[in-house]
Structure formats: C-alpha cells, structure tokens
PDB file of N, CA and C in Angstrom:
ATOM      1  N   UNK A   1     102.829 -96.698 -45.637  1.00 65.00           N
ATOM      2  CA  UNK A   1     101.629 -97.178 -45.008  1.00 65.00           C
ATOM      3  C   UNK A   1     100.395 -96.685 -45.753  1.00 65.00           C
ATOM      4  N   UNK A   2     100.244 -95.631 -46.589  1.00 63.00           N
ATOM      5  CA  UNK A   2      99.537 -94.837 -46.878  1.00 63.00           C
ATOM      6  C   UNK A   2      99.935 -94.578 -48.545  1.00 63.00           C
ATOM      7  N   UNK A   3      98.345 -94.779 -49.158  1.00 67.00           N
ATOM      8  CA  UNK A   3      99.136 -94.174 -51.198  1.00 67.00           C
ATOM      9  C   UNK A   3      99.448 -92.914 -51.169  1.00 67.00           C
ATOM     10  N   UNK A   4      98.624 -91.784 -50.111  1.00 69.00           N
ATOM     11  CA  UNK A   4      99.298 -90.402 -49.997  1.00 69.00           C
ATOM     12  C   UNK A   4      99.667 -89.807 -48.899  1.00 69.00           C
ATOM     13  N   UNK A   5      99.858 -88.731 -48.456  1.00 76.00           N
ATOM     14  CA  UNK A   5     100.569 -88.084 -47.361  1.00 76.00           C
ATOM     15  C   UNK A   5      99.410 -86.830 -46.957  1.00 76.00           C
ATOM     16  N   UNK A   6      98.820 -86.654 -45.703  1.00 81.00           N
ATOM     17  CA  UNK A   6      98.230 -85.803 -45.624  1.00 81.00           C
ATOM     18  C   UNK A   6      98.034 -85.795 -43.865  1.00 81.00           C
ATOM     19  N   UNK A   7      97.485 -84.521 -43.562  1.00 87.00           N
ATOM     20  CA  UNK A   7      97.349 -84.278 -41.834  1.00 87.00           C
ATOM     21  C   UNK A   7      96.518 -85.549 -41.354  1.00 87.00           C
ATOM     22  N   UNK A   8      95.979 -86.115 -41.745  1.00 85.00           N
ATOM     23  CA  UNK A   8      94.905 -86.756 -41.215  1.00 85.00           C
ATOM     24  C   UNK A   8      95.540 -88.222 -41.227  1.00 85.00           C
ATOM     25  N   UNK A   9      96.294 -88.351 -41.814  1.00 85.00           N
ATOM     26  CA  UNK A   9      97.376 -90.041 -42.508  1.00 85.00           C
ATOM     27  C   UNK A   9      99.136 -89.251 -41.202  1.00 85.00           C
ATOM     28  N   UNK A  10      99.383 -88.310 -40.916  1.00 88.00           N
ATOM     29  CA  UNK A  10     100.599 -88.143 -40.228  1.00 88.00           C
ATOM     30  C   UNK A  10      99.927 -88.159 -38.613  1.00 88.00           C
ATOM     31  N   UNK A  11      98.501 -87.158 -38.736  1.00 90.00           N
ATOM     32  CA  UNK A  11      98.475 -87.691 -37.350  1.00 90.00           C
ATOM     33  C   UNK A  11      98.138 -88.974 -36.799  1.00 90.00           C
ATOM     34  N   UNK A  12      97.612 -90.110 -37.329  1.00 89.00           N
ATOM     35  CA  UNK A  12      97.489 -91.390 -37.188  1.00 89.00           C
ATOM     36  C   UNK A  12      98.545 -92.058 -36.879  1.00 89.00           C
ATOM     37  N   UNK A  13      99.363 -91.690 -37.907  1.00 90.00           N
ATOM     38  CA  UNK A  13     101.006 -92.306 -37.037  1.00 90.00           C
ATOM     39  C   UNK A  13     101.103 -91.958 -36.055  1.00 90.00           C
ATOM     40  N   UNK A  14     101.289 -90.717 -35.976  1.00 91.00           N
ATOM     41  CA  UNK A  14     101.889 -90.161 -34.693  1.00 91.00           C
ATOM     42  C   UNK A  14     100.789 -90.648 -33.133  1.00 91.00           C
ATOM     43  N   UNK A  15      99.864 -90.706 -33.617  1.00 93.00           N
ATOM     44  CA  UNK A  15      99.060 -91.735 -32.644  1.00 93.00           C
ATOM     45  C   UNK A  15      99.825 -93.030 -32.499  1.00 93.00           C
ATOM     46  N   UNK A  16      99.341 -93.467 -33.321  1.00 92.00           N
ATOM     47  CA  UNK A  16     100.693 -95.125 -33.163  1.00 92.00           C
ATOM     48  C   UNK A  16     101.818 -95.724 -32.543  1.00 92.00           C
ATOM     49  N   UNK A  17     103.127 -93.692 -32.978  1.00 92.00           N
ATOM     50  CA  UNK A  17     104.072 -93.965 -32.429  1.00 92.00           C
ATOM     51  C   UNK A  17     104.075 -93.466 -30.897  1.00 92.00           C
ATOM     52  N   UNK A  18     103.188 -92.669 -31.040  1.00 93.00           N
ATOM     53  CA  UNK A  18     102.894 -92.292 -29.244  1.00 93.00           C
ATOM     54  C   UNK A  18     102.994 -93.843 -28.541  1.00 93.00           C
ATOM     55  N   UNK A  19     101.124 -94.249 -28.825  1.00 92.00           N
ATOM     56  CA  UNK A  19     101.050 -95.549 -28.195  1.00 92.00           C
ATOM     57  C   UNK A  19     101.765 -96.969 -27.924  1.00 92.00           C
ATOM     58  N   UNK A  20     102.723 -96.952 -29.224  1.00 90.00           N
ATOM     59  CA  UNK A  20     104.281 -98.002 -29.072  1.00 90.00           C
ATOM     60  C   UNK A  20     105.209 -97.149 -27.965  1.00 90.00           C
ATOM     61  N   UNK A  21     105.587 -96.230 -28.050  1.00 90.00           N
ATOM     62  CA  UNK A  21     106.069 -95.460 -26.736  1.00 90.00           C
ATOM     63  C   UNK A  21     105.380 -95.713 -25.842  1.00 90.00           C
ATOM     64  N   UNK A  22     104.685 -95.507 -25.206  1.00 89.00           N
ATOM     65  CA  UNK A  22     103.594 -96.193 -23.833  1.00 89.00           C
ATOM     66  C   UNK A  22     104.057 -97.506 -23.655  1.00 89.00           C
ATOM     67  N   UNK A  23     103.842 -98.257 -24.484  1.00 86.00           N
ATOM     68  CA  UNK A  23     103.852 -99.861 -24.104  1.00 86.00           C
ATOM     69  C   UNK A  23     105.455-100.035 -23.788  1.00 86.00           C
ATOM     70  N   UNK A  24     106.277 -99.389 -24.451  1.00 85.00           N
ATOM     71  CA  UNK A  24     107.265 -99.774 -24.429  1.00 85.00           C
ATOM     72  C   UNK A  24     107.908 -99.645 -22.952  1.00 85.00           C
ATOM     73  N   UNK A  25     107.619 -98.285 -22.672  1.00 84.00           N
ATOM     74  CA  UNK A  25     108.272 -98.053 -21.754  1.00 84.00           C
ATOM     75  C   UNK A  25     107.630 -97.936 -20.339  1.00 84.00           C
ATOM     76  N   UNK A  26     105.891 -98.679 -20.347  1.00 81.00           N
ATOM     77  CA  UNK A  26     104.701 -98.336 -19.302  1.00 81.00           C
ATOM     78  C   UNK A  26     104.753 -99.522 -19.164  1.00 81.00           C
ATOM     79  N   UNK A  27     104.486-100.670 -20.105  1.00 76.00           N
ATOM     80  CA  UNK A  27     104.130-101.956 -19.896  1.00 76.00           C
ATOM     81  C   UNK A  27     104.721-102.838 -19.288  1.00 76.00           C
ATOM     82  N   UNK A  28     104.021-103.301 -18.437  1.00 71.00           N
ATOM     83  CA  UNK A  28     105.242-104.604 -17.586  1.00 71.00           C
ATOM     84  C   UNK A  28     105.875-105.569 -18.423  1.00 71.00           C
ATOM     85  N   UNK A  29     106.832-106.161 -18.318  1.00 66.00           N
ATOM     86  CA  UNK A  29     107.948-107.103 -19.098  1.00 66.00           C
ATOM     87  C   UNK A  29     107.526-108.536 -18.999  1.00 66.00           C
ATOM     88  N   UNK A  30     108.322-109.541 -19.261  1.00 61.00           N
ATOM     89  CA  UNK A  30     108.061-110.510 -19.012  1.00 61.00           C
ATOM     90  C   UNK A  30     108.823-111.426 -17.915  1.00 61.00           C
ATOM     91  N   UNK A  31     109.366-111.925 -18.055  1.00 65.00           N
ATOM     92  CA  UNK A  31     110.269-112.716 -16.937  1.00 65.00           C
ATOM     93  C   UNK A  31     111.419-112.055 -16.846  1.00 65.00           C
ATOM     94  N   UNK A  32     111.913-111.500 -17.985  1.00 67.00           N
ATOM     95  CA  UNK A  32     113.380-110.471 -17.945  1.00 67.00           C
ATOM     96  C   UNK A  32     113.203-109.212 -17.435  1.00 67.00           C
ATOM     97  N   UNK A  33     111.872-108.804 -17.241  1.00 68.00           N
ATOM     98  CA  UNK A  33     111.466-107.629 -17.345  1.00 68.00           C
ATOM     99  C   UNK A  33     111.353-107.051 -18.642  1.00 68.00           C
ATOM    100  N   UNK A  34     111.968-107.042 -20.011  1.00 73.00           N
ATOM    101  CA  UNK A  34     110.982-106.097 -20.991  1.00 73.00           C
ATOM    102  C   UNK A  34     110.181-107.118 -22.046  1.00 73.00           C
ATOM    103  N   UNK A  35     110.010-106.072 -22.645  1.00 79.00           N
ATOM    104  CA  UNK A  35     109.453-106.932 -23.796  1.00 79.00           C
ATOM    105  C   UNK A  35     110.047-107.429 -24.774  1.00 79.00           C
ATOM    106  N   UNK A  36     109.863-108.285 -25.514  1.00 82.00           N
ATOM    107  CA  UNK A  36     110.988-108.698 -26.847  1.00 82.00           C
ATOM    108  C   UNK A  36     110.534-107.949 -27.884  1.00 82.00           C
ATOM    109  N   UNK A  37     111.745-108.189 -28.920  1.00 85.00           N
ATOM    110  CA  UNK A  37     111.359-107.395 -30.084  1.00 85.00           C
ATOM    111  C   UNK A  37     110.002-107.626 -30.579  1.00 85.00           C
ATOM    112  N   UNK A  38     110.220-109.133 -30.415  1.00 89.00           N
ATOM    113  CA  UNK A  38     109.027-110.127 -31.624  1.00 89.00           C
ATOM    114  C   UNK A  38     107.240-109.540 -31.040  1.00 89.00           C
ATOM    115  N   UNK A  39     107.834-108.867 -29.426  1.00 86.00           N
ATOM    116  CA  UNK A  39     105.926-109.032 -28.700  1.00 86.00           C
ATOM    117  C   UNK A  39     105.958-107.151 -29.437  1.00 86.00           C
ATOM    118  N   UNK A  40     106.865-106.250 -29.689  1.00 88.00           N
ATOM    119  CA  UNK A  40     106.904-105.298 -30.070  1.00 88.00           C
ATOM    120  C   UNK A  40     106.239-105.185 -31.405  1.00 88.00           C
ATOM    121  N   UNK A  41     106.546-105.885 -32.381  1.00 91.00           N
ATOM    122  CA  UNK A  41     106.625-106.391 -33.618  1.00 91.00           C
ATOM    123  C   UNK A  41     104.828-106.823 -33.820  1.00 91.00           C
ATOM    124  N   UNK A  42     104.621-107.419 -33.228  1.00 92.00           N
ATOM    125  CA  UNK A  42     103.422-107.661 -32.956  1.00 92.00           C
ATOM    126  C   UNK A  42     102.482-106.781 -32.462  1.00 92.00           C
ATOM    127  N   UNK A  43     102.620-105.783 -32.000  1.00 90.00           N
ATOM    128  CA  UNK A  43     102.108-104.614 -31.366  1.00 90.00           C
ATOM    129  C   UNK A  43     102.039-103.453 -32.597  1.00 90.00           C
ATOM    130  N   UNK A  44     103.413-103.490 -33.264  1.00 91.00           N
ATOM    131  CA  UNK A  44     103.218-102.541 -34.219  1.00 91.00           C
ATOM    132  C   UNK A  44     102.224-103.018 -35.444  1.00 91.00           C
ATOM    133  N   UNK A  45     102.424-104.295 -35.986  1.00 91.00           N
ATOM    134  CA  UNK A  45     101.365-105.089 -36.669  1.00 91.00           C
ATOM    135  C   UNK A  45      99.779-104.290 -36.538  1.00 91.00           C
ATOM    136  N   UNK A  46      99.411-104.910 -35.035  1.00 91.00           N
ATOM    137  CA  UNK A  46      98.487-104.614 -34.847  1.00 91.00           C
ATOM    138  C   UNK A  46      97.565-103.127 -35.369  1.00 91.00           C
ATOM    139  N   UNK A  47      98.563-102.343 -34.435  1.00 92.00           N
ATOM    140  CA  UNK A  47      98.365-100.986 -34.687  1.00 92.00           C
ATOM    141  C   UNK A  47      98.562-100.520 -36.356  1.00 92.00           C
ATOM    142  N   UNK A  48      99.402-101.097 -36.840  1.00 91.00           N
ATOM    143  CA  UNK A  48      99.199-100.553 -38.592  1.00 91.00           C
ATOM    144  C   UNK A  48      98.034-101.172 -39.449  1.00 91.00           C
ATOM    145  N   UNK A  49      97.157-102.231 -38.474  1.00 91.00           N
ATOM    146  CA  UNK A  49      95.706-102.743 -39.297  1.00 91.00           C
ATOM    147  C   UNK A  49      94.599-101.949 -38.326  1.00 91.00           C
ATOM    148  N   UNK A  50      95.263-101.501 -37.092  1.00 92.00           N
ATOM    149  CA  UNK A  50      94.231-100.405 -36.604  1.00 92.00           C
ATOM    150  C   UNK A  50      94.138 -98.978 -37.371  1.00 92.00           C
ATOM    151  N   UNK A  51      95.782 -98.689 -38.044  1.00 92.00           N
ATOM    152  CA  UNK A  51      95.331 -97.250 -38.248  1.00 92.00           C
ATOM    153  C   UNK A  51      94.742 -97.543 -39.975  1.00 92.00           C
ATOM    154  N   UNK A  52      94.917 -98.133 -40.268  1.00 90.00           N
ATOM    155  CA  UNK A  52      94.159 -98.440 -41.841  1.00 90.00           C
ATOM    156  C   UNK A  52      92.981 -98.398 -41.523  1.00 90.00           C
ATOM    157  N   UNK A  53      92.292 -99.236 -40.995  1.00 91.00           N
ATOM    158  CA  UNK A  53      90.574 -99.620 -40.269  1.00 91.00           C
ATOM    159  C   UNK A  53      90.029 -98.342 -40.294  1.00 91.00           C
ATOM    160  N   UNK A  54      90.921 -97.225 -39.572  1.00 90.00           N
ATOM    161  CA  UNK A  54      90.241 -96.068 -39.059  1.00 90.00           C
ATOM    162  C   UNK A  54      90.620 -95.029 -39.738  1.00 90.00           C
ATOM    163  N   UNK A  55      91.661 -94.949 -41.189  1.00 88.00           N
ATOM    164  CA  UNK A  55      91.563 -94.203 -42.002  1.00 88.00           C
ATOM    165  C   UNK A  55      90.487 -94.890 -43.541  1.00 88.00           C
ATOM    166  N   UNK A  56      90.181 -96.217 -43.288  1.00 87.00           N
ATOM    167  CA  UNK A  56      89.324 -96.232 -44.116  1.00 87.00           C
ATOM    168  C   UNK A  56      87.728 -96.067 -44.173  1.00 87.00           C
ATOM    169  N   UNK A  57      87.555 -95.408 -42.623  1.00 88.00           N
ATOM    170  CA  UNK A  57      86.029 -94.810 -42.237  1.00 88.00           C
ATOM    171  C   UNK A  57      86.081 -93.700 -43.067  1.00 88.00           C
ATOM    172  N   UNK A  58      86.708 -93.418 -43.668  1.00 85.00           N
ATOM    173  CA  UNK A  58      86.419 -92.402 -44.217  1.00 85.00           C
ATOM    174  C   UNK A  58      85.893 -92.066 -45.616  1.00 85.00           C
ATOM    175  N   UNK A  59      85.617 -93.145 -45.807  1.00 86.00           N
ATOM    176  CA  UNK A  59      84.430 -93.469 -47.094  1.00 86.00           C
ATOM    177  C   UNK A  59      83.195 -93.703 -46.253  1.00 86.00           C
ATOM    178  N   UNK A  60      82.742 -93.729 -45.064  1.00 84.00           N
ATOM    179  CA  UNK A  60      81.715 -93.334 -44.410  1.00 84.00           C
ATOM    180  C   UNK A  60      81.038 -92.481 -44.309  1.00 84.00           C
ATOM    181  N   UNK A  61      80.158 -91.714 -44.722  1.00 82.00           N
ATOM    182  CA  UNK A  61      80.185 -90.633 -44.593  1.00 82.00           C
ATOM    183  C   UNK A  61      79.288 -89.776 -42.862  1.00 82.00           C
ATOM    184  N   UNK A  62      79.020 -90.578 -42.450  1.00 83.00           N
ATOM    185  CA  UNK A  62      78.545 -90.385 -40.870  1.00 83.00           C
ATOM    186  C   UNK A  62      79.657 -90.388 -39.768  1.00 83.00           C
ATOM    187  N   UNK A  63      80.553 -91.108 -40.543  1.00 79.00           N
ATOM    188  CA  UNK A  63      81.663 -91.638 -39.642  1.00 79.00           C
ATOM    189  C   UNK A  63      82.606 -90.945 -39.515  1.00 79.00           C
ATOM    190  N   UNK A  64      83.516 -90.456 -41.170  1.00 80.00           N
ATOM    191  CA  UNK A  64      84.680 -89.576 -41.206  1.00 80.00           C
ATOM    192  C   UNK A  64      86.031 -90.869 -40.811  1.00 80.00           C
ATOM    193  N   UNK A  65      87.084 -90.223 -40.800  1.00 81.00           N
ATOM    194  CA  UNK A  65      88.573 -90.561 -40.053  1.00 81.00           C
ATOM    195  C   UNK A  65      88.408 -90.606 -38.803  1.00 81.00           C
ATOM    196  N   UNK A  66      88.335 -92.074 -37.950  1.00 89.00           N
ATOM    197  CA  UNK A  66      88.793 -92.031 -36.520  1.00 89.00           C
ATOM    198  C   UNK A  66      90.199 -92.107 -36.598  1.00 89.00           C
ATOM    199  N   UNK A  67      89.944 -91.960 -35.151  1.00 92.00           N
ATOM    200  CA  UNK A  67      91.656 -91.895 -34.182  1.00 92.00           C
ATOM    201  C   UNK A  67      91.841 -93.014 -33.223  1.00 92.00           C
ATOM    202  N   UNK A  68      92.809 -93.473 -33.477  1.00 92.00           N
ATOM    203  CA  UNK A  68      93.123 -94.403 -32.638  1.00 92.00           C
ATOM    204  C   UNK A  68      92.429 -94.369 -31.149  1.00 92.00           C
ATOM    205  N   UNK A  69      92.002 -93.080 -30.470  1.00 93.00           N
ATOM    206  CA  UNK A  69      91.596 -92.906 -29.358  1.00 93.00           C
ATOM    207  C   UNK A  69      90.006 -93.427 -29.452  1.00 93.00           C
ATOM    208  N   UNK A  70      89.026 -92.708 -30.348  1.00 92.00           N
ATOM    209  CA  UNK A  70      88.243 -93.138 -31.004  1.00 92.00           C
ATOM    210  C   UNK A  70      88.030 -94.911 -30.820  1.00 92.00           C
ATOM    211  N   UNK A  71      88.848 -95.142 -31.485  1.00 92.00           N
ATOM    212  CA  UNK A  71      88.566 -96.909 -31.967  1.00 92.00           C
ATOM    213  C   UNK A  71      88.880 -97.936 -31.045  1.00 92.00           C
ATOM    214  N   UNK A  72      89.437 -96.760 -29.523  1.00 92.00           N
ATOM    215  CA  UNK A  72      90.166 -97.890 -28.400  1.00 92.00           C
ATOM    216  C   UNK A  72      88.670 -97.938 -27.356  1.00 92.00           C
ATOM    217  N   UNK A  73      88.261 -96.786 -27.281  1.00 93.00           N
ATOM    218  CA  UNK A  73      87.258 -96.102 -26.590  1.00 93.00           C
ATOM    219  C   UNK A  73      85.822 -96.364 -26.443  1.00 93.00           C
ATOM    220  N   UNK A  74      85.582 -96.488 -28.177  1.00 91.00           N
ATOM    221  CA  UNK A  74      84.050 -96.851 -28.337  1.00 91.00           C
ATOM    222  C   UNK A  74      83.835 -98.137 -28.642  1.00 91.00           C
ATOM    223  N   UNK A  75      82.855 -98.590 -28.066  1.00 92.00           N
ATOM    224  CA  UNK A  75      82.867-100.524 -28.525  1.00 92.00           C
ATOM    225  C   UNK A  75      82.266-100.574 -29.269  1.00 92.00           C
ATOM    226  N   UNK A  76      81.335 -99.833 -30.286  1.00 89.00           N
ATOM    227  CA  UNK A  76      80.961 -99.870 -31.421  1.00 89.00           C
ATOM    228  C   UNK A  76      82.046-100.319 -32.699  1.00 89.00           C
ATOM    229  N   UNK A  77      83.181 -98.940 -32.512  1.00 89.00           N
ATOM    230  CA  UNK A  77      84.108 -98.959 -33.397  1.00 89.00           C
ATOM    231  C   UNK A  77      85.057-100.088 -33.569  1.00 89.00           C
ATOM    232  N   UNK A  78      85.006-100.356 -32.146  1.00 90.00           N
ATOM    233  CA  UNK A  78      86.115-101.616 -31.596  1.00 90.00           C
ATOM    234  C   UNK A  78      85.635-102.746 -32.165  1.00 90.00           C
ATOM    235  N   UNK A  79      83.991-103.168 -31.849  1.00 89.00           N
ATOM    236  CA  UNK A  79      83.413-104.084 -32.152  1.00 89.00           C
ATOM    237  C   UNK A  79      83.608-104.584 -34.138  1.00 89.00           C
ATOM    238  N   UNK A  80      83.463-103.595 -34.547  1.00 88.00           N
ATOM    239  CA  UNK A  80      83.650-103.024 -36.076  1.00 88.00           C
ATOM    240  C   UNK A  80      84.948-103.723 -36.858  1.00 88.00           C
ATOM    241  N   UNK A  81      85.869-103.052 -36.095  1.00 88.00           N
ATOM    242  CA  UNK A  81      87.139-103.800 -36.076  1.00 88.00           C
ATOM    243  C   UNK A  81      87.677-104.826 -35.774  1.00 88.00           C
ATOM    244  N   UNK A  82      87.363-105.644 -34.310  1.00 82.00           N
ATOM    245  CA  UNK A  82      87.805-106.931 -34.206  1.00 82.00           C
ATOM    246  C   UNK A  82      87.048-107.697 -34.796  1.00 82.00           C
ATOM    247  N   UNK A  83      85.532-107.495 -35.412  1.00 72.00           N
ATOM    248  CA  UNK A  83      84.368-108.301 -36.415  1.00 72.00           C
ATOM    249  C   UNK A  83      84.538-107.688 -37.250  1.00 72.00           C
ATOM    250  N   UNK A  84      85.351-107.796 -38.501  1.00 60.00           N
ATOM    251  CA  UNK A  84      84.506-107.200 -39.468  1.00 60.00           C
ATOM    252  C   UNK A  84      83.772-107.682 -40.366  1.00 60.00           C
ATOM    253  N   UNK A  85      82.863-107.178 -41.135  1.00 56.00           N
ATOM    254  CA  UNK A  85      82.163-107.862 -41.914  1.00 56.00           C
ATOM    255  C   UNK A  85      82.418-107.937 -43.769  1.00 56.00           C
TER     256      UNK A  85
END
C-alpha cells in the first residue's frame, strides 16, 4: 500500500483494519443478514483511497499525517477528500 514502512504508514492500517472489523461485525446485513464479500470489497477500496488521502497530507505542512478519525470527523478534511481538487 505504501513505497515504505514506517509508524505513521502501520498505524493507518491498523486504523483501517480496526474500522473493516466494526462494519463487519456492527453493521446491519442485508436481506440474509450479512454483508457480501463484494459490499466488503468495496469498503476496503474505499478505505485504502482514504488512507493514501491522509498519508499524503503530509506534504502539507500545516496539516501533517491525518488519521482516519481525523478525516471521518472534520468536514473540512472530508470535504477535501470527497472534492478534490
């Protein structure tokens, strides 16, 4: 996911894989009750162009590395992300 390996690139995952844990096992299902792979799949998608977005603030220099918590939270950041320019 990442050209290198560092605290700031492992805890982002581990944000990620937290939040796929949540959905997985918090989120209501569909008619079967769970979710399918494919709506999973799609979730992880998501989240691997969220955690890029918010490890590439970091050529910001006001900004730094957000966190997924960060980028769910503030509608600035959010805004940033679902528009970008």
């Amino acid at each position: 996911m990442f050209d290198e390996s560092g605290q700031e690139q492992q805890a982002l995952i581990e944000e990620a894989k937290y939040l796929l844990y949540c959905i997985i096992y918090f989120a209501g299902g569909g008619r079967r009750g769970g979710l399918s792979a494919s709506t999973l799949n799609q979730y992880w998608i998501v989240l691997r162009v969220a955690i890029q977005f918010c490890y590439e603030q970091k050529q910001k220099h006001m900004v730094g590395v957000l966190y997924l918590q960060q980028l769910f939270t503030v509608p600035t950041y959010l805004g940033g992300f679902y528009w970008p320019k």
